[in-house]
Coordinates of C-alpha atoms in Angstrom, one line a residue:
M1 CA -24.1 1.8 -15.2
V2 CA -20.4 1.1 -15.8
T3 CA -19.4 1.6 -19.5
A4 CA -17.1 -0.9 -21.3
E5 CA -14.3 1.7 -21.3
E6 CA -14.7 2.3 -17.6
D7 CA -14.7 -1.4 -16.9
A8 CA -11.5 -1.8 -19.0
H9 CA -9.6 1.0 -17.1
A10 CA -10.8 -0.4 -13.7
S11 CA -9.6 -3.8 -14.8
A12 CA -6.2 -2.5 -15.8
V13 CA -5.8 -1.1 -12.3
L14 CA -6.7 -4.4 -10.6
S15 CA -4.4 -6.3 -12.9
K16 CA -1.4 -4.7 -11.2
A17 CA -2.0 -7.1 -8.1
K18 CA 0.2 -9.7 -9.5
A19 CA 3.2 -7.4 -9.5
E20 CA 3.0 -6.7 -5.6
N21 CA 5.5 -8.1 -3.1
F22 CA 2.7 -10.0 -1.4
P23 CA -0.3 -12.0 -2.4
V24 CA -3.4 -9.7 -2.6
A25 CA -6.3 -12.1 -2.9
P26 CA -5.0 -15.7 -3.6
R27 CA -7.4 -18.4 -4.8
F28 CA -7.2 -20.4 -1.6
L29 CA -9.3 -17.8 0.2
P30 CA -13.2 -17.9 0.4
R31 CA -14.7 -16.2 -2.6
A32 CA -16.3 -13.4 -0.5
W33 CA -13.0 -12.6 1.0
R34 CA -11.3 -12.5 -2.3
D35 CA -14.0 -10.0 -3.7
D36 CA -13.7 -7.8 -0.8
L37 CA -9.9 -7.8 -0.7
M38 CA -9.8 -7.0 -4.5
A39 CA -12.3 -4.1 -4.0
V40 CA -10.0 -2.6 -1.4
Y41 CA -6.8 -3.2 -3.5
G42 CA -8.6 -1.5 -6.5
F43 CA -9.0 1.5 -4.3
A44 CA -5.4 1.5 -2.8
R45 CA -3.8 0.9 -6.2
L46 CA -5.6 3.6 -7.9
V47 CA -5.0 6.2 -5.2
D48 CA -1.3 5.4 -5.5
D49 CA -1.4 5.6 -9.2
I50 CA -2.9 9.0 -8.9
G51 CA -0.4 10.1 -6.4
D52 CA 2.6 8.8 -8.4
G53 CA 1.3 10.1 -11.8
D54 CA 1.0 6.6 -13.1
L55 CA -2.4 6.6 -14.7
G56 CA -0.9 7.0 -18.2
A57 CA -3.3 7.0 -21.2
S58 CA -6.3 6.2 -18.9
G59 CA -5.8 9.3 -16.8
P60 CA -8.6 11.3 -18.7
A61 CA -11.1 8.4 -18.3
H62 CA -10.4 8.2 -14.5
A63 CA -10.7 12.0 -14.3
S64 CA -14.1 12.0 -16.0
S65 CA -15.3 9.2 -13.7
L66 CA -14.5 11.5 -10.8
G67 CA -16.3 14.4 -12.2
L68 CA -13.4 16.3 -13.5
S69 CA -12.4 17.5 -16.9
P70 CA -10.0 15.1 -18.8
D71 CA -7.2 17.7 -18.8
Q72 CA -7.2 17.7 -15.0
A73 CA -5.8 14.1 -15.0
D74 CA -2.3 15.5 -14.7
D75 CA -3.1 17.5 -11.6
P76 CA -2.7 14.9 -8.7
L77 CA -3.9 17.2 -6.0
A78 CA -7.1 17.9 -8.0
M79 CA -7.6 14.2 -8.7
L80 CA -7.0 13.3 -5.0
D81 CA -9.6 15.8 -3.8
A82 CA -12.1 14.6 -6.3
F83 CA -11.3 11.0 -5.4
E84 CA -11.8 11.8 -1.6
A85 CA -15.2 13.4 -2.4
D86 CA -16.1 10.2 -4.2
V87 CA -15.1 8.1 -1.2
H88 CA -17.4 10.2 1.0
R89 CA -20.2 9.4 -1.4
V90 CA -19.5 5.7 -0.7
F91 CA -20.4 6.2 3.0
E92 CA -23.1 8.7 2.5
N93 CA -25.4 5.9 1.0
I94 CA -24.8 3.5 3.8
S95 CA -26.7 3.8 7.0
W96 CA -25.3 2.6 10.4
G97 CA -28.2 2.2 12.8
G98 CA -30.4 4.3 10.6
S99 CA -28.2 7.4 10.2
P100 CA -26.2 8.0 7.1
S101 CA -22.4 8.6 7.5
H102 CA -21.2 12.1 7.6
G103 CA -19.3 13.6 4.7
P104 CA -19.6 16.3 2.1
S105 CA -22.7 16.0 0.0
D106 CA -23.7 17.0 -3.4
D107 CA -26.4 16.2 -5.9
R108 CA -24.7 12.9 -7.1
S109 CA -26.3 9.6 -5.9
G110 CA -23.4 7.2 -5.0
P111 CA -19.8 7.3 -6.2
G112 CA -19.0 8.1 -9.8
H113 CA -15.7 6.0 -10.2
P114 CA -16.3 2.2 -11.0
L115 CA -13.7 1.1 -8.5
L116 CA -15.5 3.0 -5.8
R117 CA -18.9 1.6 -6.9
A118 CA -17.4 -1.8 -6.5
L119 CA -16.3 -0.8 -3.0
V120 CA -19.9 -0.1 -1.8
P121 CA -21.0 -3.7 -1.2
T122 CA -17.7 -4.5 0.6
V123 CA -18.1 -1.4 3.0
R124 CA -21.7 -2.4 3.7
R125 CA -21.0 -6.2 4.2
R126 CA -18.0 -5.6 6.4
G127 CA -19.0 -2.4 8.3
L128 CA -15.9 -0.6 7.1
T129 CA -15.3 3.0 8.2
P130 CA -13.9 5.9 6.1
E131 CA -10.8 6.5 8.1
P132 CA -8.4 3.9 6.6
F133 CA -9.4 5.0 3.0
L134 CA -9.0 8.7 3.8
G135 CA -5.7 7.9 5.4
L136 CA -4.4 6.4 2.1
I137 CA -5.6 9.5 0.3
E138 CA -3.9 11.8 2.7
A139 CA -0.5 9.8 2.3
N140 CA -0.7 10.4 -1.4
R141 CA -1.6 14.0 -0.8
Q142 CA 1.5 14.3 1.4
D143 CA 3.6 12.8 -1.4
Q144 CA 2.8 16.0 -3.5
K145 CA 4.1 18.2 -0.7
V146 CA 6.8 16.3 1.3
R147 CA 9.7 15.1 -0.8
R148 CA 12.3 14.3 2.0
Y149 CA 12.1 12.8 5.5
A150 CA 14.6 14.2 8.1
T151 CA 14.2 11.3 10.6
Y152 CA 13.1 7.7 10.8
G153 CA 10.3 8.8 13.0
E154 CA 8.9 11.1 10.3
L155 CA 9.1 8.1 7.9
L156 CA 7.2 6.0 10.4
A157 CA 4.5 8.7 10.6
Y158 CA 4.1 8.7 6.8
C159 CA 3.8 4.8 6.8
E160 CA 1.0 5.2 9.4
L161 CA -0.9 6.9 6.6
S162 CA 0.5 5.1 3.5
A163 CA 0.7 1.4 4.7
N164 CA -0.9 0.6 8.0
P165 CA -4.6 1.3 6.9
V166 CA -4.2 -1.6 4.4
G167 CA -3.5 -4.2 7.2
R168 CA -6.3 -2.8 9.2
L169 CA -8.7 -3.2 6.3
V170 CA -7.6 -6.8 5.9
L171 CA -8.3 -7.5 9.5
A172 CA -11.7 -5.8 9.3
I173 CA -12.7 -7.7 6.2
T174 CA -11.8 -11.1 7.8
G175 CA -13.4 -10.1 11.2
T176 CA -10.2 -10.6 13.1
M177 CA -9.4 -7.1 14.4
T178 CA -8.1 -6.8 18.0
P179 CA -5.8 -4.1 19.5
E180 CA -2.9 -6.5 19.6
R181 CA -3.4 -7.7 16.0
V182 CA -3.6 -4.1 14.8
R183 CA -0.3 -3.4 16.5
R184 CA 1.3 -6.4 14.9
S185 CA -0.3 -5.7 11.5
D186 CA 1.1 -2.1 11.7
A187 CA 4.6 -3.5 12.1
V188 CA 4.3 -5.7 9.1
C189 CA 2.7 -3.1 6.9
T190 CA 5.3 -0.5 7.8
G191 CA 8.1 -3.1 7.2
L192 CA 6.7 -3.9 3.8
Q193 CA 6.5 -0.2 2.9
I194 CA 10.0 0.4 3.8
I195 CA 11.2 -2.6 1.8
E196 CA 9.2 -1.3 -1.3
H197 CA 10.8 2.1 -0.8
L198 CA 14.3 0.4 -0.8
Q199 CA 13.5 -1.5 -4.0
D200 CA 12.4 1.8 -5.7
V201 CA 15.0 4.3 -4.6
A202 CA 15.9 5.2 -8.2
E203 CA 12.3 5.4 -9.4
D204 CA 11.2 7.5 -6.5
L205 CA 14.3 9.8 -7.0
N206 CA 13.0 10.3 -10.6
R207 CA 9.8 11.5 -9.2
G208 CA 11.7 13.9 -6.9
R209 CA 11.2 11.9 -3.7
I210 CA 13.6 10.3 -1.2
Y211 CA 12.2 7.9 1.5
L212 CA 15.6 7.3 3.0
P213 CA 15.8 9.4 6.3
A214 CA 18.2 12.2 5.9
E215 CA 19.7 11.4 9.3
D216 CA 20.6 8.0 8.1
M217 CA 22.0 9.3 4.7
A218 CA 24.3 11.7 6.8
R219 CA 25.4 8.8 9.0
F220 CA 26.4 6.6 6.1
R221 CA 27.8 9.7 4.1
V222 CA 25.4 9.2 1.2
S223 CA 24.4 12.3 -0.8
E224 CA 21.6 12.8 -3.1
A225 CA 24.1 12.7 -6.0
D226 CA 25.1 9.2 -4.9
L227 CA 21.4 8.1 -5.3
A228 CA 21.3 9.5 -8.9
A229 CA 24.3 7.3 -10.0
P230 CA 23.8 4.4 -12.3
T231 CA 25.0 1.9 -9.7
A232 CA 25.3 2.0 -5.9
N233 CA 28.6 2.8 -4.3
A234 CA 29.8 1.2 -1.0
S235 CA 28.2 3.9 1.1
V236 CA 24.8 3.5 -0.6
R237 CA 24.9 -0.3 -0.2
A238 CA 25.7 0.1 3.5
L239 CA 22.7 2.4 4.0
I240 CA 20.3 0.1 2.2
A241 CA 21.6 -2.9 4.1
Y242 CA 21.0 -1.0 7.3
E243 CA 17.4 0.0 6.3
T244 CA 16.7 -3.5 5.2
E245 CA 17.6 -4.9 8.6
R246 CA 15.4 -2.3 10.2
A247 CA 12.5 -3.5 8.0
L248 CA 13.1 -7.1 8.8
G249 CA 12.9 -6.2 12.4
L250 CA 9.5 -4.8 11.9
L251 CA 8.4 -7.9 10.1
D252 CA 9.8 -10.0 13.0
E253 CA 7.7 -7.8 15.4
G254 CA 4.7 -8.5 13.4
T255 CA 5.1 -12.2 12.7
P256 CA 3.2 -13.4 15.8
L257 CA 0.1 -12.0 13.9
V258 CA 0.3 -15.0 11.6
R259 CA 0.3 -17.5 14.5
S260 CA -2.6 -15.6 16.1
V261 CA -5.1 -16.7 13.4
H262 CA -6.0 -19.9 11.9
G263 CA -7.0 -21.6 8.6
R264 CA -6.7 -19.8 5.3
L265 CA -6.3 -16.4 6.8
R266 CA -3.0 -17.7 8.4
L267 CA -1.9 -18.7 4.9
L268 CA -2.7 -15.2 3.6
L269 CA -0.9 -13.4 6.5
A270 CA 2.2 -15.7 6.1
G271 CA 2.2 -14.6 2.5
F272 CA 2.4 -11.0 3.5
T273 CA 5.4 -11.5 5.9
G274 CA 6.9 -14.1 3.5
G275 CA 6.6 -11.6 0.6
G276 CA 8.5 -9.0 2.6
R277 CA 11.3 -11.3 3.6
A278 CA 11.7 -12.6 0.1
A279 CA 11.9 -9.1 -1.2
A280 CA 14.5 -8.4 1.4
S281 CA 16.5 -11.5 0.3
A282 CA 16.3 -10.1 -3.3
L283 CA 17.9 -6.8 -2.0
R284 CA 20.6 -8.9 -0.3
A285 CA 21.2 -11.1 -3.4
A286 CA 21.7 -7.8 -5.4
R287 CA 24.4 -6.8 -2.8
Y288 CA 22.0 -3.8 -2.0
D289 CA 22.6 -2.2 -5.4
V290 CA 19.1 -0.7 -5.8
L291 CA 20.2 1.8 -8.4
A292 CA 21.1 -0.7 -11.2
G293 CA 17.5 -1.9 -11.1
A294 CA 14.7 -2.6 -8.6
P295 CA 15.6 -6.1 -7.1
R296 CA 12.4 -8.3 -6.9
A297 CA 11.8 -11.7 -5.4
G298 CA 10.8 -14.7 -7.4
T299 CA 7.8 -17.0 -6.7
A300 CA 9.9 -19.7 -5.2
S301 CA 11.5 -17.4 -2.8
V302 CA 8.0 -16.0 -1.7
L303 CA 6.8 -19.5 -1.1
R304 CA 9.8 -20.5 0.9
E305 CA 9.7 -17.5 3.1
S306 CA 5.9 -17.9 3.5
W307 CA 6.4 -21.4 4.6
A308 CA 9.0 -20.3 7.2
S309 CA 6.5 -17.8 8.6
L310 CA 3.9 -20.5 8.9
R311 CA 6.4 -22.7 10.8
G312 CA 7.2 -19.8 13.1
E313 CA 10.8 -19.4 11.8
G314 CA 10.6 -15.7 11.1

């Protein structure tokens, strides 16, 4: 049974969907898709909140749901380990062809966290596998250990864990996964992740992290002290502009994914690419000063860019 307190904390995690750069589960989608997308979003949002230390006052409740003591809520690695064990319990109780999925076992029957309990029907209905979920957990575990990225290639490898599994889960939920669509989806998800990092340079630095490749910082003569300033100087702006164009190139590479599907799924995927382009436009409108505040796109801009993606203008 889910207690009222657990339900309230789970709902608080899910409520963050409206603040994302892209639509998570818009109402024009079939109800079954919306339910499954929100179940996956709840997982992804919570694992990011654990990794970022953003659980706030609800941390002890989440820790208790994962079988930890409340005072362990401030230990991201302990929380991530417990969360991973709970993810394995999602799959232990689901049989494929009569055999239970592998994974660590204990005497608990099913996952303890309410957001993972909500994930069980989605996993069963869509035949999802553990790998994308474990990848997202590993990305947040990496955030606790890796604070700088020397090269763009290293950053792309991180995005392979932190972003690309989400797109693959969307394709799995909608029954549209093919190798070519996975490739295009990976490009879109990595582009979206990079744009989000650009928006959040100051916030990430406060957490001790920099997602701007050191090789690019050196090329544009940007120091860590420059990133700690209240406003961006010309060198920082040039660097952010460069990385923004790189991310837009990835969105362009992924845009054929939108035209490869039909109906309401096409609208959803156009919202993903359109949301990314609108966020890039917000960076441009701020003249790439990401230190004075995180530039965010308005609804009108997201709709305009999504419509452009639908028409194949991206």
